[in-house]
Structure formats: structure tokens, C-alpha cells
Coordinates of C-alpha atoms in Angstrom, one line a residue:
X7 CA 17.6 62.2 22.0
X8 CA 16.8 58.7 20.9
X9 CA 19.1 56.0 22.2
X10 CA 20.1 53.0 20.1
X11 CA 18.9 49.8 21.7
X12 CA 20.5 47.5 19.2
X13 CA 18.9 45.2 16.6
X14 CA 16.9 42.3 18.1
X15 CA 17.2 38.9 16.7
X16 CA 14.3 36.5 16.1
X17 CA 14.7 34.7 19.4
X18 CA 14.5 37.9 21.4
X19 CA 11.3 38.9 19.6
X20 CA 9.7 35.5 20.3
X21 CA 10.7 35.8 24.0
X22 CA 8.7 39.1 24.2
X23 CA 5.5 37.1 23.6
X24 CA 6.1 35.0 26.7
X25 CA 3.6 36.0 29.3
X26 CA 5.2 34.1 32.2
X27 CA 8.0 35.6 34.2
X28 CA 11.3 33.8 34.0
X29 CA 14.1 33.6 36.6
X30 CA 17.2 35.6 35.5
X31 CA 20.0 33.6 34.2
X32 CA 22.4 34.7 36.9
X33 CA 20.1 33.0 39.5
X34 CA 19.9 29.7 37.6
X35 CA 22.1 26.9 38.8
X36 CA 23.2 24.7 35.9
X37 CA 24.1 21.1 36.9
X38 CA 25.3 18.1 34.9
X39 CA 22.3 16.2 36.1
X40 CA 19.9 18.9 34.7
X41 CA 21.9 19.0 31.4
X42 CA 21.7 15.2 31.0
X43 CA 18.0 15.1 31.7
X44 CA 17.5 18.0 29.2
X45 CA 19.2 16.1 26.4
X46 CA 17.2 13.0 27.2
X47 CA 14.0 15.0 27.2
X48 CA 14.8 16.6 23.9
X49 CA 15.5 13.2 22.3
X50 CA 12.3 11.7 23.6
X51 CA 10.2 14.7 22.5
X52 CA 11.7 14.5 19.0
X53 CA 10.9 10.8 18.7
X54 CA 7.4 11.2 19.9
X55 CA 6.8 14.1 17.5
X56 CA 8.0 11.9 14.6
X57 CA 5.8 9.1 15.7
X58 CA 2.7 11.3 16.0
X59 CA 3.3 12.9 12.7
X60 CA 3.8 9.5 11.0
X61 CA 0.6 8.2 12.7
X62 CA -1.3 11.3 11.5
X63 CA -0.2 10.9 7.9
X64 CA -0.8 7.1 8.0
X65 CA -4.6 7.3 7.7
X66 CA -7.0 4.6 8.5
X67 CA -8.6 2.5 5.8
X68 CA -12.4 2.3 5.9
X69 CA -14.4 -0.4 4.0
X70 CA -18.0 0.6 3.7
X71 CA -20.6 -1.8 2.3
X72 CA -23.7 -0.5 0.5
X73 CA -26.2 -1.7 -2.1
X74 CA -25.1 -1.5 -5.7
X75 CA -27.7 0.6 -7.5
X76 CA -25.7 1.5 -10.7
X77 CA -27.3 -1.0 -13.1
X78 CA -26.4 0.9 -16.2
X79 CA -22.7 0.6 -15.6
X80 CA -20.7 -1.6 -18.0
X81 CA -18.4 -4.4 -16.9
X82 CA -15.0 -4.7 -18.6
X83 CA -13.2 -8.0 -18.5
X84 CA -9.4 -8.2 -19.3
X85 CA -8.4 -11.6 -20.6
X86 CA -5.1 -13.1 -21.5
X87 CA -5.1 -17.0 -21.6
X88 CA -2.9 -19.5 -23.3
X89 CA -4.5 -22.9 -24.2
X90 CA -2.5 -25.9 -25.3
X91 CA -4.4 -26.3 -28.6
X92 CA -4.0 -24.6 -32.0
X93 CA -6.2 -21.6 -32.6
X94 CA -7.9 -23.4 -35.5
X95 CA -9.3 -26.0 -33.2
X96 CA -10.6 -23.5 -30.5
X97 CA -13.6 -21.3 -30.1
X98 CA -14.0 -18.6 -27.4
X99 CA -17.4 -17.0 -26.7
X100 CA -19.4 -15.3 -24.0
X101 CA -23.0 -15.3 -23.1
X102 CA -24.9 -13.4 -20.5
X103 CA -28.4 -13.5 -19.0
X104 CA -29.6 -10.8 -21.4
X105 CA -29.0 -13.1 -24.4
X106 CA -27.3 -10.2 -26.2
X107 CA -25.4 -10.8 -29.4
X108 CA -21.8 -11.8 -28.7
X109 CA -20.7 -9.3 -31.4
X110 CA -21.6 -6.4 -29.1
X111 CA -19.0 -7.4 -26.5
X112 CA -15.8 -7.0 -28.5
X113 CA -13.4 -9.5 -30.0
X114 CA -10.5 -11.4 -28.5
X115 CA -7.2 -11.6 -30.4
X116 CA -6.1 -15.1 -31.4
X117 CA -2.3 -15.7 -31.6
X118 CA -0.7 -19.0 -32.5
X119 CA 2.2 -19.8 -30.1
X120 CA 3.9 -22.7 -28.4
X121 CA 2.7 -23.9 -25.0
X122 CA 6.2 -24.9 -23.8
X123 CA 8.0 -21.8 -22.6
X124 CA 11.6 -20.9 -22.9
X125 CA 13.7 -20.9 -19.7
X126 CA 13.5 -17.1 -19.6
X127 CA 9.7 -17.1 -20.0
X128 CA 9.3 -20.0 -17.5
X129 CA 11.3 -18.1 -14.9
X130 CA 9.2 -15.0 -15.4
X131 CA 5.9 -16.9 -15.1
X132 CA 7.0 -18.9 -12.1
X133 CA 8.1 -15.7 -10.3
X134 CA 4.7 -14.1 -10.7
X135 CA 2.9 -17.4 -9.9
X136 CA 4.8 -17.7 -6.7
X137 CA 4.3 -14.0 -5.7
X138 CA 0.5 -14.1 -6.4
X139 CA 0.2 -17.3 -4.5
X140 CA 2.0 -15.8 -1.5
X141 CA -0.1 -12.7 -1.6
X142 CA -3.3 -14.7 -1.6
X143 CA -2.2 -16.7 1.3
X144 CA -0.9 -13.8 3.4
X145 CA -3.4 -11.2 2.4
X146 CA -4.9 -11.0 5.9
X147 CA -1.6 -9.7 7.2
X148 CA -0.6 -7.6 4.2
X149 CA -3.8 -5.9 3.2
X150 CA -3.0 -2.5 4.8
X151 CA 0.4 -2.4 3.2
X152 CA -1.0 -3.3 -0.2
X153 CA -3.7 -0.6 -0.1
X154 CA -1.7 2.2 1.5
X155 CA 1.7 1.8 -0.2
X156 CA 0.2 1.7 -3.7
X157 CA 0.9 -2.0 -4.6
X158 CA -0.3 -2.8 -8.1
X159 CA -1.4 -6.3 -9.1
X160 CA 1.4 -8.5 -10.3
X161 CA 0.8 -9.8 -13.8
X162 CA 2.8 -12.4 -15.7
X163 CA 4.4 -10.2 -18.3
X164 CA 6.0 -12.9 -20.4
X165 CA 9.1 -11.7 -22.3
X166 CA 8.9 -12.4 -26.1
X167 CA 10.3 -15.6 -27.4
X168 CA 13.7 -15.1 -28.9
X169 CA 14.1 -18.6 -30.6
X170 CA 11.1 -20.2 -32.2
X171 CA 10.9 -24.0 -32.2
X172 CA 11.2 -25.8 -35.5
X173 CA 7.7 -27.1 -35.4
X174 CA 4.1 -26.0 -35.9
X175 CA 2.5 -23.9 -33.1
X176 CA 0.7 -26.2 -30.7
X177 CA -1.0 -23.5 -28.5
X178 CA -3.3 -20.5 -28.8
X179 CA -3.1 -17.2 -26.9
X180 CA -6.4 -15.5 -26.4
X181 CA -6.1 -11.9 -25.2
X182 CA -8.1 -8.7 -25.3
X183 CA -10.8 -6.7 -23.6
X184 CA -14.5 -7.3 -23.6
X185 CA -17.2 -4.8 -22.5
X186 CA -20.0 -6.7 -20.9
X187 CA -23.4 -6.0 -19.4
X188 CA -23.3 -5.8 -15.6
X189 CA -25.2 -9.1 -15.3
X190 CA -24.3 -12.8 -14.8
X191 CA -22.6 -14.4 -17.8
X192 CA -20.5 -17.3 -19.0
X193 CA -17.2 -17.0 -20.8
X194 CA -16.0 -20.4 -22.3
X195 CA -13.3 -21.9 -24.4
X196 CA -14.2 -25.1 -26.1
X197 CA -13.2 -27.2 -29.1
X198 CA -14.5 -26.0 -32.5
X199 CA -15.4 -22.7 -33.9
X200 CA -18.7 -21.1 -32.9
X201 CA -21.6 -20.6 -35.3
X202 CA -23.6 -17.5 -34.3
X203 CA -27.4 -17.7 -34.4
X204 CA -30.1 -15.1 -33.7
X205 CA -30.7 -16.4 -30.2
X206 CA -27.2 -17.5 -29.3
X207 CA -24.5 -19.7 -30.9
X208 CA -23.3 -23.3 -31.2
X209 CA -19.8 -24.8 -31.3
X210 CA -19.0 -27.2 -34.1
X211 CA -17.1 -29.5 -31.8
X212 CA -18.6 -32.6 -33.3
X213 CA -16.0 -32.2 -36.1
X214 CA -13.3 -32.7 -33.5
X215 CA -14.5 -35.9 -31.8
X216 CA -11.5 -37.9 -33.0
X217 CA -9.1 -35.0 -32.6
X218 CA -7.0 -35.0 -29.3
X219 CA -8.0 -32.2 -27.1
X220 CA -5.8 -30.7 -24.5
X221 CA -7.2 -27.9 -22.3
X222 CA -4.1 -27.3 -20.3
X223 CA -3.9 -23.5 -19.9
X224 CA -2.1 -20.6 -18.3
X225 CA -4.0 -17.5 -17.1
X226 CA -1.7 -14.5 -17.5
X227 CA -4.4 -12.0 -16.9
X228 CA -8.0 -12.1 -15.8
X229 CA -9.5 -9.1 -14.1
X230 CA -12.6 -6.9 -14.2
X231 CA -12.6 -3.2 -14.6
X232 CA -9.5 -1.0 -14.3
X233 CA -6.5 -2.3 -12.3
X234 CA -6.3 -0.8 -8.8
X235 CA -3.6 -0.8 -6.1
X236 CA -4.2 -3.2 -3.3
X237 CA -6.3 -5.7 -5.2
X238 CA -5.2 -9.3 -5.7
X239 CA -6.7 -11.1 -8.7
X240 CA -6.8 -14.7 -7.7
X241 CA -6.6 -16.4 -11.1
X242 CA -3.7 -14.4 -12.5
X243 CA -0.6 -16.6 -12.6
X244 CA -2.7 -19.8 -12.4
X245 CA -1.6 -22.8 -14.5
X246 CA -3.4 -26.1 -15.1
X247 CA -1.6 -29.0 -16.8
X248 CA -3.4 -32.2 -17.8
X249 CA -2.8 -35.3 -19.8
X250 CA -6.5 -36.2 -20.1
X251 CA -8.0 -35.5 -23.5
X252 CA -11.4 -34.7 -22.1
X253 CA -11.0 -32.3 -19.2
X254 CA -13.5 -29.8 -17.9
X255 CA -12.3 -26.8 -16.0
X256 CA -14.9 -24.6 -14.3
X257 CA -14.3 -21.3 -12.5
X258 CA -17.2 -19.8 -10.5
X259 CA -16.5 -16.1 -10.1
X260 CA -18.3 -13.7 -7.8
X261 CA -17.7 -10.1 -9.0
X262 CA -18.0 -7.3 -6.4
X263 CA -18.2 -3.6 -7.5
X264 CA -15.6 -1.6 -5.6
X265 CA -15.1 2.2 -5.4
X266 CA -11.6 3.2 -4.4
X267 CA -10.7 6.6 -3.1
X268 CA -7.2 6.7 -1.6
X269 CA -4.1 8.8 -1.8
X270 CA -2.9 7.1 -4.9
X271 CA -6.1 6.9 -7.0
X272 CA -9.8 7.4 -7.2
X273 CA -11.5 4.9 -9.5
X274 CA -14.5 2.6 -9.9
X275 CA -13.5 -1.0 -10.5
X276 CA -14.3 -4.6 -9.6
X277 CA -12.7 -7.3 -7.5
X278 CA -13.7 -11.0 -7.4
X279 CA -13.5 -14.3 -5.6
X280 CA -13.4 -17.6 -7.3
X281 CA -14.1 -21.3 -6.8
X282 CA -12.5 -23.9 -9.0
X283 CA -13.7 -27.3 -10.2
X284 CA -12.1 -29.7 -12.6
X285 CA -13.1 -33.2 -13.6
X286 CA -12.6 -35.5 -16.6
X287 CA -15.5 -36.0 -18.9
X288 CA -16.4 -39.7 -19.3
X289 CA -19.9 -40.6 -20.4
X290 CA -19.4 -44.2 -19.6
X291 CA -18.6 -43.4 -16.0
X292 CA -21.5 -40.9 -15.6
X293 CA -19.4 -37.8 -15.7
X294 CA -21.2 -35.8 -18.4
X295 CA -20.5 -32.4 -19.9
X296 CA -18.5 -30.6 -22.5
X297 CA -14.7 -30.5 -22.3
X298 CA -13.3 -27.0 -22.1
X299 CA -12.7 -24.0 -19.9
X300 CA -15.7 -22.3 -18.4
X301 CA -15.6 -19.1 -16.5
X302 CA -19.1 -18.4 -15.0
X303 CA -19.3 -15.0 -13.3
X304 CA -22.1 -13.4 -11.3
X305 CA -22.5 -9.9 -10.0
X306 CA -22.7 -9.2 -6.3
X307 CA -25.5 -7.1 -4.9
X308 CA -23.3 -5.3 -2.4
X309 CA -20.8 -2.6 -3.4
X310 CA -17.6 -1.9 -1.4
X311 CA -16.4 1.6 -0.9
X312 CA -12.7 2.0 0.2
X313 CA -11.5 5.3 1.4
X314 CA -9.0 6.8 3.8
X315 CA -10.0 8.6 7.0
X316 CA -7.7 11.0 8.8
X317 CA -7.8 12.5 12.2
X318 CA -8.9 16.1 12.6
X319 CA -6.0 18.6 12.5
X320 CA -7.1 20.4 15.6
X321 CA -7.2 17.1 17.6
X322 CA -3.8 16.2 16.3
X323 CA -2.2 19.6 17.4
X324 CA -3.8 19.4 20.8
X325 CA -2.5 15.8 21.4
X326 CA 0.9 16.8 20.1
X327 CA 1.2 19.8 22.5
X328 CA -0.1 17.8 25.4
X329 CA 2.5 15.2 24.9
X330 CA 5.3 17.8 24.7
X331 CA 4.1 19.6 27.8
X332 CA 3.6 16.3 29.7
X333 CA 7.1 15.0 29.0
X334 CA 8.6 18.3 30.0
X335 CA 6.8 18.5 33.3
X336 CA 7.6 14.9 34.2
X337 CA 11.3 15.3 33.5
X338 CA 11.4 18.5 35.5
X339 CA 9.8 16.6 38.4
X340 CA 12.4 13.8 38.0
X341 CA 15.3 16.4 38.0
X342 CA 14.0 17.8 41.2
X343 CA 13.8 14.4 42.9
X344 CA 17.3 13.4 41.7
X345 CA 18.8 16.7 42.9
X346 CA 17.1 16.4 46.2
X347 CA 18.3 12.9 46.8
X348 CA 21.8 13.8 45.7
X349 CA 21.9 16.8 48.1
X350 CA 20.7 14.6 51.0
X351 CA 23.2 11.9 50.3
X352 CA 26.2 14.2 50.0
X353 CA 25.1 16.1 53.1
X354 CA 25.2 12.9 55.1
X355 CA 28.3 11.3 53.5
X356 CA 30.5 14.0 52.2
X357 CA 29.5 17.5 53.4
X358 CA 32.8 19.1 52.0
X359 CA 32.0 17.8 48.5
X360 CA 28.5 19.4 48.8
X361 CA 30.1 22.7 49.8
X362 CA 32.4 22.7 46.8
X363 CA 29.5 21.9 44.5
X364 CA 27.4 24.6 46.1
X365 CA 30.1 27.3 45.5
X366 CA 29.3 29.4 42.6
X367 CA 31.2 32.4 41.3
X368 CA 29.4 35.6 41.7
X369 CA 28.7 37.3 38.4
X370 CA 28.9 41.1 38.7
X371 CA 27.1 43.2 36.1
X372 CA 29.6 45.3 34.1
X373 CA 27.7 48.5 34.7
X374 CA 28.0 48.0 38.5
X375 CA 31.8 47.8 38.5
X376 CA 33.3 51.1 39.6
X377 CA 36.0 52.5 37.3
X378 CA 38.9 54.8 38.1
X379 CA 37.6 58.2 37.1
X380 CA 40.5 60.2 38.5
X381 CA 42.4 62.4 36.0
X382 CA 46.1 61.6 35.9
X383 CA 48.6 64.4 37.0
X384 CA 50.1 66.6 34.4
X385 CA 53.7 65.1 34.8
X386 CA 52.2 61.7 34.1
X387 CA 50.6 63.0 30.9
X388 CA 54.0 64.4 29.8
X389 CA 55.7 61.1 30.5
X390 CA 53.1 59.3 28.4

């Protein structure tokens, strides 16, 4: 005959895999001290597990430097600049060290506008200007957050003008994308339209010698390649205001190829550093040059590869189990010390209290309790 042993739950099945013998529950003395330490132990273990899992998921950023050997790659430049001069008086062109025709790079869109912003537009531009300035200054303490949390570059997205002034436009917005050779080049905005020649171009600025020139400008966007999280583009949100009619602004840009392979994206892009120089043009005072805005860029010979490196899963599991086991052993040791000191203290000060604490009701197994197996008398059965 097969006896029914009952259906085992999941906990009982797991206990069957325990190779170490355990003390039966009826011989275990539960104390408030042990229960308190058990709760504290459980809380600390949960906190440490959460901390270790967070640390494991929060991978390390690795920046690797290597020579840039991809010379056939194209360089894309994203431009959005507003200059305080009408579009009819400006010319924007680009030249590189290959002397390639400027028509092969693309064309910038010219849009007549007003240099003075509305209050809504000014607030938007000032917010982005302040934020980009703060990120540039505090980048050394925020770079991990920017790269790991997927921070995108902040661009001055100016809202459209709702009310147009009752006067002619006095500014020109130049925006678009140019595809360049990956070599040094010079993007410049000067007075006068350009005349393209077989070996370059010239600006007809001699026609504007008596025309007031104002090269005050705002840079809404100036970046190379595709936008990437974690990168700060130094010139975006920059604003230069001048009252001098012959002002030269020069930006010396060092472009660095960057391969990004993180949790959020995997792209090939470029970042840059910049040095600025501005001076008034005065031939009588020995300050020669051509008024305008010149962005001279050069390519770096070193490429940066940014990727995330995580700890091995086996090492993570071993460290996690060792932490749990170590905490458990330490607290069991502390419980033993506390109970020993308590017993010694009560034995010396209040032995009767120790005796009451030591008393434990004896648990008798139900199967060992004798039952009355006598058959009742017949008269008793009749009365029932």
C-alpha cells in the first residue's frame, strides 16, 4: 500500500538540496536579541545587494587614444549663425587645403531677419547660453554624468518671431550643413558676395568700403559630425556684440575624431576645442586684416574611442555571495557575544531573572501523546 505523504511546497523542495545538517526547530532557542540582529542583518544585506547591482550596471567609461588612419572619411559641419548685417551685404565661403571647388561642399541657406530678439527669443537664447557656459566650466566634475546618462548637447532653439518689426531686416541668418574633406580648412563670413574662380574665389568687399559693417553675431549651432550624448560644443550659445565697424573675429578650432560606443548610441563623430581672438582692424594703427568672422579648423592626428567596460559576471556573483556570507557570519558571531555577555551579567546580578528566561515550555510531538484507547461500557453507549 502506498502512503500519501502530502504535497510539498517549493520551500520544502529547496531545503532537500541543503547538504548541511540543521538543528531541529524544537531545540532552537529564539530570543529577542537574535530576532533583532536578524532583522538588522537582512536590512544590511538588501542594501549591499542593491549597491553592488547598481555598481555592476554602472559601467566604467574608457577613453582610448589611437592614431586616426581613416583619411577617406568626410567631415560634416553643422552651421547656424546670425550676423548683424543684411544678407545682400554678406558672403560666406569655405576653403580647405585641397583647394577643392566650394560648390562641392554644399550651400548655406540665407535668411533675412532682425538681430534684435523678442523677449521670448532672448530668454530662450540666454537660458542655453548660461547652461552651455556652466557645462563648459564644470565639465571636469560632470563628464561621467553627461556620458552615462545620455545628455545631449543643448542648442539654442530660438522660437519663431511672432511679431515682425516695422522696418527692413538688419541681420542675416546663415544655416545649413556642409560636407567637407577631412583636412584643414577656413570658413569665413565677410562683407561682399564672393566671385568664384578656377583656383579659389574673391570677395567683392571693395564695393562696401563706405558701407557700415557690423559683425556682431550669435552662434546657435556649430558642430562637426553627428550630435552625440556627452559632448559639449564650446561655441554653441556664444554671442559677440560690437560697436566697431571694422572688427575681426577669429576662431581657431582643433577637431578631434571620436568613436562613441555606449549604452545609448554607437556612432562616429567629432568634437573640438577652440581658441578665440578678436581685434579691430585699423591700418593706421598697424592692425591689418579683413573685417569678418573666420573659423579656421584643423584635424587632429589622434582619434578618441569612448566605450563602456563592465565587470565580468562571474566575478560579480562571487563578490556578491562573499559579501552575503561574510555579513551573515559576522552577525552570528556578534549574537553569540551579546548572548554570552547577557548571560554572565544576569547570572551575577539577577539569577532569578536568568532562570525565568531559561525556562522553555517542552514541546511534545503529537504522535508521542498517549490517547485513551479503552472502549466505553455498554450502558455508557446506551446513555449516549
